[in-house]
PDB file of C-alpha atoms in Angstrom:
ATOM      1  CA  UNK U 898     111.367 101.256  97.212  1.00 97.00           C
ATOM      2  CA  UNK U 899     108.007 100.572  96.366  1.00 98.00           C
ATOM      3  CA  UNK U 900     105.973 104.242  95.862  1.00 98.00           C
ATOM      4  CA  UNK U 901     101.755 104.237  96.877  1.00 98.00           C
ATOM      5  CA  UNK U 902      99.056 107.292  95.638  1.00 98.00           C
ATOM      6  CA  UNK U 903      96.634 106.765  97.343  1.00 98.00           C
ATOM      7  CA  UNK U 904      93.156 109.196  96.384  1.00 98.00           C
ATOM      8  CA  UNK U 905      91.066 109.887  99.176  1.00 98.00           C
ATOM      9  CA  UNK U 906      88.244 111.600  98.384  1.00 98.00           C
ATOM     10  CA  UNK U 907      85.976 113.642 101.545  1.00 98.00           C
ATOM     11  CA  UNK U 908      81.947 113.974 101.477  1.00 98.00           C
ATOM     12  CA  UNK U 909      82.025 117.249 100.717  1.00 97.00           C
ATOM     13  CA  UNK U 910      83.209 119.892 102.527  1.00 96.00           C
ATOM     14  CA  UNK U 911      85.546 117.219 104.897  1.00 98.00           C
ATOM     15  CA  UNK U 912      88.861 117.646 103.246  1.00 98.00           C
ATOM     16  CA  UNK U 913      90.136 119.986 105.279  1.00 98.00           C
ATOM     17  CA  UNK U 914      89.042 118.046 108.801  1.00 98.00           C
ATOM     18  CA  UNK U 915      90.422 115.339 107.199  1.00 98.00           C
ATOM     19  CA  UNK U 916      94.500 116.891 105.953  1.00 98.00           C
ATOM     20  CA  UNK U 917      94.345 118.047 109.206  1.00 98.00           C
ATOM     21  CA  UNK U 918      94.171 114.273 111.096  1.00 98.00           C
ATOM     22  CA  UNK U 919      96.790 113.488 108.615  1.00 98.00           C
ATOM     23  CA  UNK U 920      99.087 115.908 109.710  1.00 98.00           C
ATOM     24  CA  UNK U 921      98.357 114.894 113.580  1.00 98.00           C
ATOM     25  CA  UNK U 922      99.405 111.586 112.324  1.00 98.00           C
ATOM     26  CA  UNK U 923     102.003 112.116 109.449  1.00 98.00           C
ATOM     27  CA  UNK U 924     105.101 111.997 112.389  1.00 98.00           C
ATOM     28  CA  UNK U 925     103.970 109.057 113.489  1.00 98.00           C
ATOM     29  CA  UNK U 926     104.287 107.130 109.875  1.00 98.00           C
ATOM     30  CA  UNK U 927     107.199 109.641 108.730  1.00 98.00           C
ATOM     31  CA  UNK U 928     109.054 107.618 112.417  1.00 98.00           C
ATOM     32  CA  UNK U 929     107.867 104.254 111.168  1.00 98.00           C
ATOM     33  CA  UNK U 930     110.459 102.140 110.151  1.00 97.00           C
ATOM     34  CA  UNK U 931     111.410 102.236 106.144  1.00 98.00           C
ATOM     35  CA  UNK U 932     109.174 105.100 106.045  1.00 98.00           C
ATOM     36  CA  UNK U 933     110.944 107.310 103.176  1.00 98.00           C
ATOM     37  CA  UNK U 934     108.342 110.001 102.440  1.00 98.00           C
ATOM     38  CA  UNK U 935     104.157 110.284 103.196  1.00 98.00           C
ATOM     39  CA  UNK U 936     102.466 113.265 102.436  1.00 98.00           C
ATOM     40  CA  UNK U 937      99.176 114.979 101.386  1.00 98.00           C
ATOM     41  CA  UNK U 938      99.451 116.463  98.097  1.00 98.00           C
ATOM     42  CA  UNK U 939      96.312 119.055  96.745  1.00 98.00           C
ATOM     43  CA  UNK U 940      95.757 120.458  92.705  1.00 96.00           C
ATOM     44  CA  UNK U 941      98.363 123.000  92.021  1.00 96.00           C
ATOM     45  CA  UNK U 942      96.586 126.439  93.353  1.00 93.00           C
ATOM     46  CA  UNK U 943      96.121 128.847  89.657  1.00 91.00           C
ATOM     47  CA  UNK U 944      96.484 125.635  87.224  1.00 91.00           C
ATOM     48  CA  UNK U 945      92.828 125.833  85.408  1.00 90.00           C
ATOM     49  CA  UNK U 946      90.780 122.398  86.014  1.00 88.00           C
ATOM     50  CA  UNK U 947      91.353 119.745  83.282  1.00 92.00           C
ATOM     51  CA  UNK U 948      89.941 115.678  83.228  1.00 91.00           C
ATOM     52  CA  UNK U 949      93.629 115.476  85.358  1.00 92.00           C
ATOM     53  CA  UNK U 950      92.099 117.809  88.190  1.00 94.00           C
ATOM     54  CA  UNK U 951      90.887 115.618  91.039  1.00 96.00           C
ATOM     55  CA  UNK U 952      89.295 118.658  93.208  1.00 94.00           C
ATOM     56  CA  UNK U 953      87.424 120.072  95.638  1.00 94.00           C
ATOM     57  CA  UNK U 954      87.117 116.962  98.153  1.00 97.00           C
ATOM     58  CA  UNK U 955      90.440 115.134  96.641  1.00 98.00           C
ATOM     59  CA  UNK U 956      93.236 114.662  97.822  1.00 98.00           C
ATOM     60  CA  UNK U 957      95.741 112.582  96.879  1.00 98.00           C
ATOM     61  CA  UNK U 958      99.120 110.595  99.515  1.00 98.00           C
ATOM     62  CA  UNK U 959     102.409 110.306  97.644  1.00 98.00           C
ATOM     63  CA  UNK U 960     104.234 107.361  99.353  1.00 98.00           C
ATOM     64  CA  UNK U 961     107.586 105.934  99.427  1.00 98.00           C
ATOM     65  CA  UNK U 962     108.909 103.059 101.502  1.00 98.00           C
ATOM     66  CA  UNK U 963     112.010 100.904 101.513  1.00 98.00           C
ATOM     67  CA  UNK U 964     110.468  97.721 100.622  1.00 97.00           C
ATOM     68  CA  UNK U 965     106.891  95.828 100.664  1.00 97.00           C
ATOM     69  CA  UNK U 966     107.150  94.554 104.149  1.00 98.00           C
ATOM     70  CA  UNK U 967     107.593  98.206 105.780  1.00 98.00           C
ATOM     71  CA  UNK U 968     104.162  99.215 103.762  1.00 98.00           C
ATOM     72  CA  UNK U 969     102.484  96.385 105.143  1.00 97.00           C
ATOM     73  CA  UNK U 970     103.881  97.040 108.403  1.00 97.00           C
ATOM     74  CA  UNK U 971     102.401 100.258 107.503  1.00 97.00           C
ATOM     75  CA  UNK U 972      98.807  99.921 106.389  1.00 96.00           C
ATOM     76  CA  UNK U 973      98.858  97.552 110.047  1.00 97.00           C
ATOM     77  CA  UNK U 974      99.981  99.995 112.424  1.00 98.00           C
ATOM     78  CA  UNK U 975      98.417 101.566 115.849  1.00 97.00           C
ATOM     79  CA  UNK U 976      98.389 104.330 114.803  1.00 97.00           C
ATOM     80  CA  UNK U 977      97.127 104.036 111.414  1.00 97.00           C
ATOM     81  CA  UNK U 978      93.994 102.356 112.718  1.00 97.00           C
ATOM     82  CA  UNK U 979      93.601 104.812 114.798  1.00 97.00           C
ATOM     83  CA  UNK U 980      93.350 107.761 111.772  1.00 97.00           C
ATOM     84  CA  UNK U 981      90.926 105.566 109.878  1.00 96.00           C
ATOM     85  CA  UNK U 982      88.219 105.273 112.762  1.00 97.00           C
ATOM     86  CA  UNK U 983      88.777 108.823 112.889  1.00 97.00           C
ATOM     87  CA  UNK U 984      88.505 109.273 109.209  1.00 97.00           C
ATOM     88  CA  UNK U 985      86.119 106.920 108.782  1.00 97.00           C
ATOM     89  CA  UNK U 986      82.333 109.247 107.859  1.00 97.00           C
ATOM     90  CA  UNK U 987      83.929 111.615 106.148  1.00 98.00           C
ATOM     91  CA  UNK U 988      85.776 109.331 103.879  1.00 98.00           C
ATOM     92  CA  UNK U 989      83.828 109.794 100.293  1.00 98.00           C
ATOM     93  CA  UNK U 990      86.317 107.005  98.867  1.00 98.00           C
ATOM     94  CA  UNK U 991      89.870 105.937  99.044  1.00 97.00           C
ATOM     95  CA  UNK U 992      92.196 104.519  95.229  1.00 98.00           C
ATOM     96  CA  UNK U 993      95.196 103.030  96.741  1.00 97.00           C
ATOM     97  CA  UNK U 994      98.524 102.211  94.468  1.00 98.00           C
ATOM     98  CA  UNK U 995     100.846 100.843  95.069  1.00 98.00           C
ATOM     99  CA  UNK U 996     103.278 100.485  92.776  1.00 98.00           C
ATOM    100  CA  UNK U 997     107.410  99.594  92.240  1.00 96.00           C
ATOM    101  CA  UNK U 998     109.928 100.728  90.094  1.00 95.00           C
ATOM    102  CA  UNK U 999     111.303  98.953  87.008  1.00 96.00           C
TER     103      UNK U 999
END
């Protein structure tokens, strides 16, 4: 199994719009062969800010894939290219962590 933690920071004030586009694309990703989990997360409400907080412009995508091949196919899927094109101008940064269990 492959785990992905994608830390995506939107340009100021753009996170909500990016999350709407993410939500619209999510069903297509979940239908991909090998996709186990694909969800956007944000800092938990009610928690005081800390060194570990991501802040108001960032969301974190938590993904699980059956294999590295499934993740690689996801990366080149047409709906992901379309999502990338729609969010390109809204994105400040993306840091993608690809992990495997030990």
